[in-house]
Short mmCIF file of C-alpha atoms in Angstrom, two decimals:
data_model
loop_
_atom_site.label_atom_id
_atom_site.label_comp_id
_atom_site.label_asym_id
_atom_site.label_seq_id
_atom_site.Cartn_x
_atom_site.Cartn_y
_atom_site.Cartn_z
CA UNK A 1 -30.93 -28.43 -2.53
CA UNK A 2 -29.78 -25.27 -4.10
CA UNK A 3 -32.65 -22.81 -3.62
CA UNK A 4 -35.68 -24.12 -1.90
CA UNK A 5 -38.12 -21.43 -0.82
CA UNK A 6 -38.79 -20.94 2.98
CA UNK A 7 -42.55 -21.34 2.43
CA UNK A 8 -42.24 -24.67 0.56
CA UNK A 9 -39.68 -25.86 3.13
CA UNK A 10 -42.15 -25.00 5.96
CA UNK A 11 -44.94 -27.12 4.04
CA UNK A 12 -42.47 -29.96 3.55
CA UNK A 13 -41.53 -30.29 7.12
CA UNK A 14 -44.77 -29.28 8.74
CA UNK A 15 -46.14 -31.82 11.35
CA UNK A 16 -49.55 -33.18 10.57
CA UNK A 17 -52.04 -30.52 11.73
CA UNK A 18 -55.79 -29.73 11.56
CA UNK A 19 -55.47 -28.02 8.17
CA UNK A 20 -54.26 -31.28 6.64
CA UNK A 21 -57.49 -33.07 7.78
CA UNK A 22 -59.66 -30.24 6.59
CA UNK A 23 -57.94 -30.44 3.10
CA UNK A 24 -58.56 -34.23 3.05
CA UNK A 25 -62.18 -33.86 3.95
CA UNK A 26 -62.84 -30.95 1.41
CA UNK A 27 -61.05 -32.75 -1.34
CA UNK A 28 -62.42 -36.30 -0.33
CA UNK A 29 -65.94 -35.03 -0.39
CA UNK A 30 -65.57 -34.19 -4.14
CA UNK A 31 -64.09 -37.48 -4.67
CA UNK A 32 -66.92 -39.14 -2.84
CA UNK A 33 -69.47 -37.44 -5.20
CA UNK A 34 -67.43 -38.47 -8.04
CA UNK A 35 -67.64 -42.15 -7.23
CA UNK A 36 -71.32 -42.02 -6.14
CA UNK A 37 -72.28 -40.35 -9.36
CA UNK A 38 -70.11 -42.55 -11.70
CA UNK A 39 -71.11 -45.95 -10.07
CA UNK A 40 -74.72 -45.35 -8.96
CA UNK A 41 -76.00 -45.59 -12.65
CA UNK A 42 -75.10 -49.39 -12.68
CA UNK A 43 -77.51 -49.97 -9.76
CA UNK A 44 -80.56 -48.51 -11.74
CA UNK A 45 -79.93 -49.39 -15.40
CA UNK A 46 -82.04 -52.79 -15.19
CA UNK A 47 -84.91 -50.59 -13.48
CA UNK A 48 -84.63 -48.03 -16.42
CA UNK A 49 -85.10 -51.08 -18.70
CA UNK A 50 -88.17 -52.40 -17.01
CA UNK A 51 -89.98 -48.80 -16.86
CA UNK A 52 -89.00 -47.65 -20.41
CA UNK A 53 -88.43 -50.60 -22.35
CA UNK A 54 -91.28 -52.96 -21.49
CA UNK A 55 -92.31 -55.40 -24.19
CA UNK A 56 -95.84 -56.77 -24.02
CA UNK A 57 -95.97 -60.70 -23.97
CA UNK A 58 -92.25 -61.00 -23.42
CA UNK A 59 -91.18 -63.68 -20.87
CA UNK A 60 -88.54 -61.60 -19.54
CA UNK A 61 -88.64 -57.95 -18.25
CA UNK A 62 -87.74 -55.22 -20.38
CA UNK A 63 -83.92 -54.31 -20.72
CA UNK A 64 -82.12 -51.24 -22.20
CA UNK A 65 -81.07 -51.87 -25.98
CA UNK A 66 -77.41 -52.28 -26.21
CA UNK A 67 -76.84 -48.84 -27.75
CA UNK A 68 -78.95 -47.10 -25.08
CA UNK A 69 -77.17 -49.10 -22.26
CA UNK A 70 -73.78 -48.07 -23.69
CA UNK A 71 -74.84 -44.48 -23.82
CA UNK A 72 -76.36 -44.41 -20.28
CA UNK A 73 -73.29 -46.34 -18.82
CA UNK A 74 -70.64 -44.59 -20.83
CA UNK A 75 -71.70 -40.93 -21.47
CA UNK A 76 -70.40 -39.78 -18.19
CA UNK A 77 -66.98 -41.44 -18.90
CA UNK A 78 -66.71 -39.41 -22.13
CA UNK A 79 -67.55 -36.24 -20.10
CA UNK A 80 -65.04 -37.24 -17.59
CA UNK A 81 -62.28 -37.66 -20.13
CA UNK A 82 -63.03 -34.24 -21.60
CA UNK A 83 -63.19 -32.69 -18.14
CA UNK A 84 -59.74 -34.16 -17.01
CA UNK A 85 -58.09 -32.70 -20.06
CA UNK A 86 -59.95 -29.32 -20.03
CA UNK A 87 -59.89 -28.65 -16.18
CA UNK A 88 -56.37 -29.96 -15.87
CA UNK A 89 -55.12 -27.52 -18.22
CA UNK A 90 -57.11 -24.75 -16.53
CA UNK A 91 -55.90 -25.52 -13.14
CA UNK A 92 -52.39 -24.72 -14.33
CA UNK A 93 -53.42 -21.50 -16.09
CA UNK A 94 -56.00 -19.98 -13.68
CA UNK A 95 -55.02 -21.62 -10.40
CA UNK A 96 -56.34 -24.70 -8.49
CA UNK A 97 -58.65 -22.89 -6.24
CA UNK A 98 -60.62 -20.86 -8.78
CA UNK A 99 -61.29 -23.96 -11.10
CA UNK A 100 -62.00 -26.25 -8.09
CA UNK A 101 -65.26 -24.23 -7.28
CA UNK A 102 -66.42 -24.46 -10.90
CA UNK A 103 -66.17 -28.15 -11.12
CA UNK A 104 -68.05 -28.63 -7.77
CA UNK A 105 -70.98 -26.42 -8.86
CA UNK A 106 -71.16 -28.30 -12.13
CA UNK A 107 -71.22 -31.66 -10.26
CA UNK A 108 -74.04 -30.46 -8.02
CA UNK A 109 -76.27 -28.86 -10.63
CA UNK A 110 -75.87 -31.75 -13.19
CA UNK A 111 -76.57 -34.46 -10.67
CA UNK A 112 -79.84 -32.87 -9.62
CA UNK A 113 -80.59 -32.34 -13.42
CA UNK A 114 -79.91 -35.97 -14.38
CA UNK A 115 -82.56 -37.07 -11.70
CA UNK A 116 -85.05 -34.63 -13.36
CA UNK A 117 -84.54 -36.03 -16.79
CA UNK A 118 -87.88 -35.53 -18.77
CA UNK A 119 -89.54 -36.53 -22.04
CA UNK A 120 -92.87 -37.71 -23.58
CA UNK A 121 -91.28 -41.08 -24.35
CA UNK A 122 -88.41 -43.49 -23.53
CA UNK A 123 -86.12 -41.84 -26.11
CA UNK A 124 -86.68 -38.36 -24.52
CA UNK A 125 -85.92 -39.41 -20.97
CA UNK A 126 -82.85 -41.39 -22.17
CA UNK A 127 -81.53 -38.57 -24.39
CA UNK A 128 -81.91 -35.83 -21.52
CA UNK A 129 -80.28 -38.12 -18.95
CA UNK A 130 -77.26 -38.72 -21.27
CA UNK A 131 -77.07 -34.98 -21.76
CA UNK A 132 -76.97 -34.24 -18.22
CA UNK A 133 -74.67 -37.11 -17.26
CA UNK A 134 -72.24 -35.91 -19.91
CA UNK A 135 -71.86 -32.72 -18.14
CA UNK A 136 -71.86 -34.42 -14.77
CA UNK A 137 -68.97 -36.19 -15.98
CA UNK A 138 -67.25 -33.10 -17.44
CA UNK A 139 -67.36 -31.66 -13.76
CA UNK A 140 -66.30 -34.92 -12.20
CA UNK A 141 -63.22 -35.05 -14.70
CA UNK A 142 -62.07 -31.71 -13.28
CA UNK A 143 -62.03 -33.02 -9.64
CA UNK A 144 -59.37 -35.62 -10.49
CA UNK A 145 -56.36 -33.43 -11.36
CA UNK A 146 -57.45 -30.75 -8.85
CA UNK A 147 -58.06 -32.89 -5.95
CA UNK A 148 -54.75 -34.70 -6.36
CA UNK A 149 -52.67 -31.65 -7.12
CA UNK A 150 -54.13 -29.41 -4.38
CA UNK A 151 -53.49 -32.29 -1.72
CA UNK A 152 -50.05 -32.89 -2.98
CA UNK A 153 -49.09 -29.21 -2.80
CA UNK A 154 -50.57 -28.90 0.73
CA UNK A 155 -48.97 -32.01 2.16
CA UNK A 156 -45.76 -32.45 3.87
CA UNK A 157 -43.21 -34.86 2.24
CA UNK A 158 -43.30 -37.42 5.07
CA UNK A 159 -46.99 -38.37 4.69
CA UNK A 160 -47.93 -36.82 1.38
CA UNK A 161 -48.74 -40.34 -0.17
CA UNK A 162 -51.21 -41.07 2.62
CA UNK A 163 -52.93 -37.79 2.35
CA UNK A 164 -53.58 -38.12 -1.30
CA UNK A 165 -54.58 -41.74 -0.81
CA UNK A 166 -57.03 -40.74 1.68
CA UNK A 167 -58.55 -38.33 -0.48
CA UNK A 168 -58.92 -41.03 -3.30
CA UNK A 169 -60.16 -43.64 -0.68
CA UNK A 170 -63.36 -41.56 -0.59
CA UNK A 171 -63.96 -43.19 -3.84
CA UNK A 172 -64.62 -46.49 -2.04
CA UNK A 173 -66.85 -44.85 0.40
CA UNK A 174 -68.80 -43.22 -2.30
CA UNK A 175 -69.38 -46.78 -4.02
CA UNK A 176 -70.46 -48.13 -0.77
CA UNK A 177 -72.77 -45.29 0.17
CA UNK A 178 -74.30 -45.41 -3.42
CA UNK A 179 -75.26 -49.04 -2.75
CA UNK A 180 -76.56 -48.40 0.69
CA UNK A 181 -78.68 -45.51 -0.56
CA UNK A 182 -79.94 -47.71 -3.27
CA UNK A 183 -80.89 -50.50 -0.64
CA UNK A 184 -82.65 -47.97 1.62
CA UNK A 185 -84.76 -46.32 -1.05
CA UNK A 186 -85.74 -49.51 -2.95
CA UNK A 187 -86.54 -51.41 0.24
CA UNK A 188 -88.75 -48.57 1.66
CA UNK A 189 -90.61 -48.10 -1.74
CA UNK A 190 -90.99 -51.96 -2.14
CA UNK A 191 -92.57 -52.21 1.43
CA UNK A 192 -94.87 -49.21 0.77
CA UNK A 193 -95.90 -50.27 -2.81
CA UNK A 194 -96.30 -54.18 -2.84
CA UNK A 195 -96.00 -55.79 -6.21
CA UNK A 196 -96.00 -59.32 -7.68
CA UNK A 197 -93.05 -60.80 -9.55
CA UNK A 198 -92.84 -60.29 -13.37
CA UNK A 199 -93.79 -63.81 -14.02
CA UNK A 200 -96.95 -63.41 -12.26
CA UNK A 201 -98.04 -59.92 -13.50
CA UNK A 202 -95.62 -58.35 -16.18
CA UNK A 203 -97.27 -54.91 -15.97
CA UNK A 204 -97.88 -54.96 -12.32
CA UNK A 205 -94.49 -55.89 -11.26
CA UNK A 206 -93.29 -52.48 -12.01
CA UNK A 207 -95.30 -50.04 -9.92
CA UNK A 208 -95.55 -46.36 -11.27
CA UNK A 209 -93.71 -45.20 -8.18
CA UNK A 210 -90.56 -46.93 -9.30
CA UNK A 211 -89.74 -44.01 -11.57
CA UNK A 212 -89.08 -41.95 -8.44
CA UNK A 213 -86.66 -44.58 -7.02
CA UNK A 214 -83.83 -44.11 -9.88
CA UNK A 215 -84.47 -40.34 -9.71
CA UNK A 216 -83.72 -40.00 -5.99
CA UNK A 217 -80.77 -42.40 -6.20
CA UNK A 218 -79.11 -40.32 -8.88
CA UNK A 219 -79.90 -37.02 -7.17
CA UNK A 220 -78.73 -37.91 -3.76
CA UNK A 221 -75.11 -37.55 -4.94
CA UNK A 222 -75.43 -33.86 -5.04
CA UNK A 223 -75.75 -33.47 -1.22
CA UNK A 224 -72.24 -34.08 0.06
CA UNK A 225 -70.65 -31.89 -2.66
CA UNK A 226 -73.10 -28.99 -2.01
CA UNK A 227 -72.31 -29.08 1.76
CA UNK A 228 -68.53 -28.64 1.18
CA UNK A 229 -68.83 -25.82 -1.43
CA UNK A 230 -68.41 -23.15 1.20
CA UNK A 231 -65.35 -24.52 2.64
CA UNK A 232 -63.74 -25.27 -0.78
CA UNK A 233 -64.17 -21.57 -1.50
CA UNK A 234 -62.48 -20.52 1.81
CA UNK A 235 -59.34 -22.65 1.13
CA UNK A 236 -56.41 -20.39 0.09
CA UNK A 237 -54.65 -21.12 -3.16
CA UNK A 238 -51.71 -23.55 -2.75
CA UNK A 239 -48.42 -21.93 -1.93
CA UNK A 240 -46.72 -23.82 -4.75
CA UNK A 241 -49.07 -22.46 -7.34
CA UNK A 242 -48.97 -18.82 -5.91
CA UNK A 243 -45.21 -18.94 -5.59
CA UNK A 244 -43.87 -21.05 -8.47
CA UNK A 245 -46.54 -20.50 -11.13
CA UNK A 246 -48.15 -16.98 -10.14
CA UNK A 247 -44.66 -15.80 -8.94
CA UNK A 248 -46.31 -13.94 -6.00
CA UNK A 249 -44.18 -14.63 -3.06
CA UNK A 250 -45.85 -12.22 -0.69
CA UNK A 251 -49.27 -13.75 -1.12
CA UNK A 252 -47.81 -17.46 -0.76
CA UNK A 253 -45.90 -16.36 2.56
CA UNK A 254 -49.00 -14.73 3.91
CA UNK A 255 -51.46 -17.59 3.05
CA UNK A 256 -49.17 -20.19 4.51
CA UNK A 257 -48.38 -18.13 7.64
CA UNK A 258 -52.08 -18.11 8.47
CA UNK A 259 -52.38 -21.80 7.67
CA UNK A 260 -49.27 -23.16 9.51
CA UNK A 261 -49.37 -20.47 12.19
CA UNK A 262 -45.67 -19.63 11.77
CA UNK A 263 -43.83 -16.57 10.54
CA UNK A 264 -42.79 -17.10 6.89
CA UNK A 265 -40.45 -14.72 5.21
CA UNK A 266 -41.53 -13.69 1.53
CA UNK A 267 -38.58 -14.25 -0.86
CA UNK A 268 -39.66 -12.40 -4.18
CA UNK A 269 -36.15 -12.31 -5.68
CA UNK A 270 -35.74 -16.02 -4.95
CA UNK A 271 -39.05 -16.82 -6.52
CA UNK A 272 -38.13 -14.88 -9.66
CA UNK A 273 -34.75 -16.53 -9.85
CA UNK A 274 -36.22 -19.91 -9.73
CA UNK A 275 -38.94 -18.92 -12.29
CA UNK A 276 -36.41 -17.60 -14.81
CA UNK A 277 -34.02 -20.60 -14.44
CA UNK A 278 -33.59 -22.35 -17.82
CA UNK A 279 -34.81 -25.63 -16.19
CA UNK A 280 -38.15 -23.96 -15.55
CA UNK A 281 -38.71 -22.61 -19.00
CA UNK A 282 -39.80 -25.53 -21.10
CA UNK A 283 -43.45 -26.17 -21.89
CA UNK A 284 -45.44 -29.44 -22.29
CA UNK A 285 -44.70 -29.90 -26.03
CA UNK A 286 -41.05 -29.17 -25.90
CA UNK A 287 -37.79 -31.55 -26.29
CA UNK A 288 -36.91 -30.61 -22.87
CA UNK A 289 -40.08 -31.89 -21.44
CA UNK A 290 -39.99 -35.05 -23.40
CA UNK A 291 -36.24 -35.43 -22.32
CA UNK A 292 -37.10 -35.05 -18.70
CA UNK A 293 -40.48 -36.25 -18.15
CA UNK A 294 -41.54 -38.00 -21.51
CA UNK A 295 -41.03 -41.53 -20.12
CA UNK A 296 -42.79 -40.62 -16.72
CA UNK A 297 -45.83 -39.30 -18.58
CA UNK A 298 -45.84 -42.39 -20.71
CA UNK A 299 -45.66 -44.64 -17.58
CA UNK A 300 -48.32 -42.69 -15.68
CA UNK A 301 -50.67 -42.61 -18.59
CA UNK A 302 -50.27 -46.44 -19.70
CA UNK A 303 -50.49 -47.80 -16.28
CA UNK A 304 -53.75 -45.99 -15.51
CA UNK A 305 -54.94 -46.89 -18.98
CA UNK A 306 -54.38 -50.53 -18.56
CA UNK A 307 -55.67 -50.55 -14.95
CA UNK A 308 -58.96 -48.94 -15.97
CA UNK A 309 -59.70 -51.40 -18.59
CA UNK A 310 -59.64 -54.09 -15.90
CA UNK A 311 -61.15 -52.08 -13.05
CA UNK A 312 -64.32 -50.78 -14.86
CA UNK A 313 -65.04 -53.72 -16.87
CA UNK A 314 -65.65 -55.52 -13.59
CA UNK A 315 -67.11 -52.79 -11.64
CA UNK A 316 -69.93 -51.62 -14.05
CA UNK A 317 -70.93 -55.15 -14.88
CA UNK A 318 -70.78 -56.65 -11.55
CA UNK A 319 -74.60 -57.26 -11.69
CA UNK A 320 -74.04 -59.47 -14.99
CA UNK A 321 -71.37 -61.43 -13.07
CA UNK A 322 -73.62 -61.96 -10.05
CA UNK A 323 -76.47 -63.13 -12.23
CA UNK A 324 -74.17 -65.54 -14.04
CA UNK A 325 -72.98 -67.25 -10.69
CA UNK A 326 -76.52 -67.28 -9.49
CA UNK A 327 -76.17 -64.57 -6.71
CA UNK A 328 -79.14 -62.60 -8.20
CA UNK A 329 -82.24 -64.66 -9.05
CA UNK A 330 -83.66 -64.66 -12.67
CA UNK A 331 -85.19 -61.23 -13.42
CA UNK A 332 -88.75 -62.83 -14.05
CA UNK A 333 -88.85 -64.18 -10.54
CA UNK A 334 -88.58 -60.67 -8.99
CA UNK A 335 -90.56 -57.40 -9.22
CA UNK A 336 -88.76 -54.28 -10.31
CA UNK A 337 -87.91 -52.81 -6.82
CA UNK A 338 -86.84 -56.29 -5.60
CA UNK A 339 -84.21 -56.39 -8.45
CA UNK A 340 -82.67 -52.98 -7.59
CA UNK A 341 -82.54 -54.05 -3.81
CA UNK A 342 -80.76 -57.36 -4.77
CA UNK A 343 -78.23 -55.55 -7.21
CA UNK A 344 -77.34 -52.94 -4.67
CA UNK A 345 -76.95 -55.44 -1.81
CA UNK A 346 -74.60 -57.58 -4.00
CA UNK A 347 -72.54 -54.38 -4.98
CA UNK A 348 -72.32 -53.14 -1.25
CA UNK A 349 -71.14 -56.55 0.05
CA UNK A 350 -68.24 -56.47 -2.70
CA UNK A 351 -67.52 -52.66 -1.77
CA UNK A 352 -67.39 -53.53 1.91
CA UNK A 353 -65.41 -56.69 1.66
CA UNK A 354 -63.12 -55.86 -1.33
CA UNK A 355 -63.19 -52.29 -2.37
CA UNK A 356 -63.05 -50.23 0.71
CA UNK A 357 -60.49 -52.20 2.80
CA UNK A 358 -57.86 -51.91 -0.12
CA UNK A 359 -58.02 -48.02 -0.20
CA UNK A 360 -57.24 -47.89 3.53
CA UNK A 361 -54.44 -50.28 3.28
CA UNK A 362 -52.74 -48.05 0.69
CA UNK A 363 -53.26 -44.98 3.12
CA UNK A 364 -51.67 -46.95 5.98
CA UNK A 365 -48.75 -48.37 4.07
CA UNK A 366 -47.92 -46.21 1.04
CA UNK A 367 -45.28 -43.90 2.91
CA UNK A 368 -43.71 -47.01 4.41
CA UNK A 369 -43.22 -49.36 1.44
CA UNK A 370 -43.57 -46.81 -1.36
CA UNK A 371 -45.67 -46.33 -4.51
CA UNK A 372 -43.61 -48.47 -6.78
CA UNK A 373 -43.90 -51.57 -4.47
CA UNK A 374 -47.76 -51.10 -4.01
CA UNK A 375 -48.39 -50.85 -7.75
CA UNK A 376 -46.17 -53.83 -8.81
CA UNK A 377 -47.88 -55.88 -5.97
CA UNK A 378 -51.16 -54.78 -7.08
CA UNK A 379 -50.80 -55.56 -10.68
CA UNK A 380 -49.24 -59.03 -10.11
CA UNK A 381 -52.01 -60.14 -7.73
CA UNK A 382 -54.63 -58.79 -9.87
CA UNK A 383 -53.07 -60.93 -12.75
CA UNK A 384 -52.84 -64.05 -10.49
CA UNK A 385 -56.54 -63.64 -9.12
CA UNK A 386 -58.11 -63.03 -12.72
CA UNK A 387 -56.19 -66.13 -13.87
CA UNK A 388 -57.56 -68.08 -10.82
CA UNK A 389 -61.14 -66.98 -11.96
CA UNK A 390 -60.61 -67.64 -15.61
CA UNK A 391 -58.84 -71.03 -15.76
CA UNK A 392 -61.30 -72.94 -13.58
CA UNK A 393 -64.20 -70.81 -14.65
CA UNK A 394 -66.65 -73.80 -15.19
CA UNK A 395 -65.91 -75.03 -11.70
CA UNK A 396 -66.79 -71.44 -10.30
CA UNK A 397 -70.17 -71.31 -12.01
CA UNK A 398 -71.40 -74.72 -10.87
CA UNK A 399 -73.69 -74.81 -7.89
CA UNK A 400 -71.79 -74.78 -4.48
CA UNK A 401 -68.91 -72.99 -5.69
CA UNK A 402 -70.31 -69.49 -6.18
CA UNK A 403 -68.97 -68.10 -2.68
CA UNK A 404 -65.39 -69.10 -3.77
CA UNK A 405 -65.78 -67.10 -7.05
CA UNK A 406 -67.22 -63.95 -4.93
CA UNK A 407 -64.12 -64.33 -2.71
CA UNK A 408 -61.71 -64.55 -5.47
CA UNK A 409 -63.40 -61.39 -7.19
CA UNK A 410 -63.28 -59.51 -3.94
CA UNK A 411 -59.52 -60.29 -3.62
CA UNK A 412 -59.03 -58.93 -7.26
CA UNK A 413 -60.72 -55.68 -6.08
CA UNK A 414 -58.78 -55.48 -2.87
CA UNK A 415 -55.47 -55.58 -4.90
CA UNK A 416 -56.78 -53.11 -7.40
CA UNK A 417 -57.46 -50.65 -4.60
CA UNK A 418 -54.37 -51.63 -2.56
CA UNK A 419 -52.42 -51.36 -5.84
CA UNK A 420 -52.57 -49.40 -8.94
CA UNK A 421 -56.11 -47.96 -8.74
CA UNK A 422 -54.65 -45.69 -5.78
CA UNK A 423 -51.08 -45.29 -6.93
CA UNK A 424 -51.92 -44.30 -10.57
CA UNK A 425 -53.92 -41.42 -8.98
CA UNK A 426 -51.28 -40.38 -6.65
CA UNK A 427 -47.99 -40.45 -8.60
CA UNK A 428 -48.73 -38.09 -11.45
CA UNK A 429 -49.49 -35.40 -8.75
CA UNK A 430 -45.99 -35.74 -7.48
CA UNK A 431 -43.41 -36.03 -10.26
CA UNK A 432 -44.12 -33.11 -12.67
CA UNK A 433 -43.26 -29.36 -12.34
CA UNK A 434 -45.89 -27.05 -10.67
CA UNK A 435 -46.68 -25.17 -13.76
CA UNK A 436 -47.66 -28.54 -15.67
CA UNK A 437 -48.61 -30.63 -12.53
CA UNK A 438 -52.38 -30.39 -12.98
CA UNK A 439 -52.26 -30.79 -16.87
CA UNK A 440 -50.04 -33.82 -16.66
CA UNK A 441 -52.26 -35.50 -14.03
CA UNK A 442 -55.38 -34.60 -16.24
CA UNK A 443 -53.59 -36.27 -19.33
CA UNK A 444 -52.68 -39.50 -17.26
CA UNK A 445 -56.47 -39.58 -15.76
CA UNK A 446 -57.81 -39.03 -19.28
CA UNK A 447 -55.94 -41.93 -20.40
CA UNK A 448 -57.27 -43.96 -17.49
CA UNK A 449 -60.77 -43.03 -18.62
CA UNK A 450 -60.18 -44.14 -22.09
CA UNK A 451 -59.28 -47.42 -20.57
CA UNK A 452 -62.52 -47.27 -18.61
CA UNK A 453 -64.44 -46.59 -21.85
CA UNK A 454 -62.89 -49.42 -23.49
CA UNK A 455 -63.15 -51.80 -20.43
CA UNK A 456 -66.87 -51.06 -19.92
CA UNK A 457 -68.01 -51.11 -23.66
CA UNK A 458 -65.64 -53.93 -24.85
CA UNK A 459 -66.59 -56.06 -21.79
CA UNK A 460 -70.44 -55.30 -22.62
CA UNK A 461 -69.99 -57.10 -25.98
CA UNK A 462 -67.15 -59.36 -25.27
CA UNK A 463 -68.58 -61.09 -22.21
CA UNK A 464 -71.62 -62.25 -24.11
CA UNK A 465 -72.07 -66.03 -24.59
CA UNK A 466 -70.25 -67.53 -27.52
CA UNK A 467 -73.43 -69.10 -28.60
CA UNK A 468 -75.74 -66.46 -30.21
CA UNK A 469 -78.95 -67.96 -28.94
CA UNK A 470 -77.61 -67.56 -25.37
CA UNK A 471 -76.41 -63.86 -25.79
CA UNK A 472 -78.54 -61.06 -24.23
CA UNK A 473 -81.16 -59.67 -26.36
CA UNK A 474 -79.89 -57.29 -29.06
CA UNK A 475 -76.21 -58.28 -28.61
CA UNK A 476 -74.03 -60.28 -30.94
CA UNK A 477 -72.27 -63.42 -29.66
CA UNK A 478 -68.96 -62.51 -27.74
CA UNK A 479 -66.04 -64.57 -26.40
CA UNK A 480 -67.64 -65.37 -23.07
CA UNK A 481 -66.75 -64.25 -19.53
CA UNK A 482 -63.85 -66.70 -19.26
CA UNK A 483 -62.08 -65.44 -22.34
CA UNK A 484 -62.85 -61.85 -21.29
CA UNK A 485 -61.06 -62.74 -17.89
CA UNK A 486 -57.98 -63.95 -19.64
CA UNK A 487 -57.79 -60.76 -21.71
CA UNK A 488 -58.20 -58.63 -18.53
CA UNK A 489 -55.40 -60.57 -16.90
CA UNK A 490 -53.18 -59.89 -19.94
CA UNK A 491 -53.86 -56.07 -19.39
CA UNK A 492 -52.88 -56.33 -15.76
CA UNK A 493 -49.49 -58.03 -16.83
CA UNK A 494 -48.69 -55.18 -19.25
CA UNK A 495 -49.58 -52.69 -16.54
CA UNK A 496 -46.86 -54.37 -14.31
CA UNK A 497 -44.17 -53.89 -17.05
CA UNK A 498 -45.01 -50.22 -17.60
CA UNK A 499 -44.80 -49.58 -14.02
CA UNK A 500 -41.01 -49.54 -14.43
CA UNK A 501 -41.23 -46.22 -16.31
CA UNK A 502 -42.57 -44.48 -13.04
CA UNK A 503 -40.11 -43.09 -10.54
CA UNK A 504 -40.57 -43.48 -6.81
CA UNK A 505 -41.58 -40.40 -4.95
CA UNK A 506 -41.62 -41.62 -1.35
CA UNK A 507 -40.11 -39.07 1.24
CA UNK A 508 -38.97 -36.62 -1.41
CA UNK A 509 -40.28 -33.13 -1.87
CA UNK A 510 -42.22 -32.11 -5.18
CA UNK A 511 -39.41 -29.81 -6.25
CA UNK A 512 -36.78 -32.48 -5.88
CA UNK A 513 -39.00 -34.91 -7.93
CA UNK A 514 -39.52 -32.26 -10.65
CA UNK A 515 -36.17 -30.73 -10.57
CA UNK A 516 -37.62 -27.25 -10.36
CA UNK A 517 -35.07 -25.68 -7.96
CA UNK A 518 -32.01 -27.81 -9.10
CA UNK A 519 -29.28 -26.93 -11.47
CA UNK A 520 -29.63 -28.47 -14.95
CA UNK A 521 -27.28 -31.47 -14.41
CA UNK A 522 -28.64 -32.11 -11.01
CA UNK A 523 -32.16 -32.13 -12.24
CA UNK A 524 -31.47 -34.47 -15.10
CA UNK A 525 -29.84 -36.90 -12.58
CA UNK A 526 -32.77 -36.91 -10.37
CA UNK A 527 -35.44 -37.28 -13.02
CA UNK A 528 -33.70 -40.18 -14.79
CA UNK A 529 -33.88 -42.35 -11.74
CA UNK A 530 -36.87 -44.32 -12.57
CA UNK A 531 -36.50 -47.26 -10.26
CA UNK A 532 -37.26 -46.96 -6.50
CA UNK A 533 -34.32 -45.60 -4.46
#
């Protein structure tokens, strides 16, 4: 390597130390909050329908009208997409650390505010809830590129994949804790305020105190993020940003000397030499970027987009799938709090069996078998399991076969998380130059969130029964769950093909991947190797 800085070499070869774990916890807590806040809404949408959209004389409990349900579930995604693009760009302009504090504060404040949503009528409450959830999503969006970039720039090259994966694995913990918080709160309220099922007493089945339940569940997410704010602010700026983007060799050497507890020489002249090299002069919208990284960005953005269509369409509408296979009883046979408890319990079981283990398999194996292999394997297995759910779908929905359906469903989740859901987050933080790293990660992540929006809303309408009489109230007839699963299997197959555009970064330094300190010809050679090496 022609001119690697001493401070970056020290980071690349550093043994795993205490500061690595503190960085994982600090960045991971942000991600825990992201997942909790994004997914906890799906636990309480049925309750919101019962409280705010009760229809007198109806044989079934109130449900959110389609447009309201789409807004409540999806407005945070729109916010996240905007936040990923904005804060990703800002992280490269102002520095990772400064922007990191802003996103956390925004998440904490909006998480509390969404639980305090107010209004004279149902419209008012839903409007304020959507307003605060948009800004909550905006903060969450910033956390994606910044958490990944900070962790990749702090890590050594030997275990970098595992460290970034460990931050992302907190998403699984957030989903699980969301379910458990909902179980604890709904069961304690249920035991304290007894209520008959809806079929017995439509009004009495939703006790007035149920209005506190969804608010507490939404607000709880602010707690872990608030607790880590102090440590997030004490983290020094990453040496790669300070040296390669801000061009302050003295600060980078001094920060990392404290962190690594070794003497590091400042090399200001070398920093300027690297920064002024022609290979480091191009911007995001240049021909040179397109030549070097165009296919990489296309690969990271399309794979994340295709994965999230499948991942979010399943995750947000788990409760509908559980009802379809008979895991959750008919709504009229339960009171409001019983329904929250049942949905949360089903979601927690899936998280515990399928979601959480997949993340930690990635952490354990990513630096052994590589990103490329895990992503290909994940997409392939998701395709197979979705076809396994779709082809004999009528068999799975008959009595006595539901457990088999849930096992297959859990395996789909396992291979999403031990697969592209983790790798699409990790790779964009490793293969782009430092001055564009956060921006390119933000673009890839925003492309994923666009997939999540299509997945969640598309599935909401597509999965409706083909017979209009059997479709949910207010929805047009769809193509049914079975055909939707075929469609999702197709998305996974496409994701597998686009994976071939993404280079393998296992065991290589960030500068080697981005070609930042290579000569022009060498850089082009490194960058054009797309397949694993």
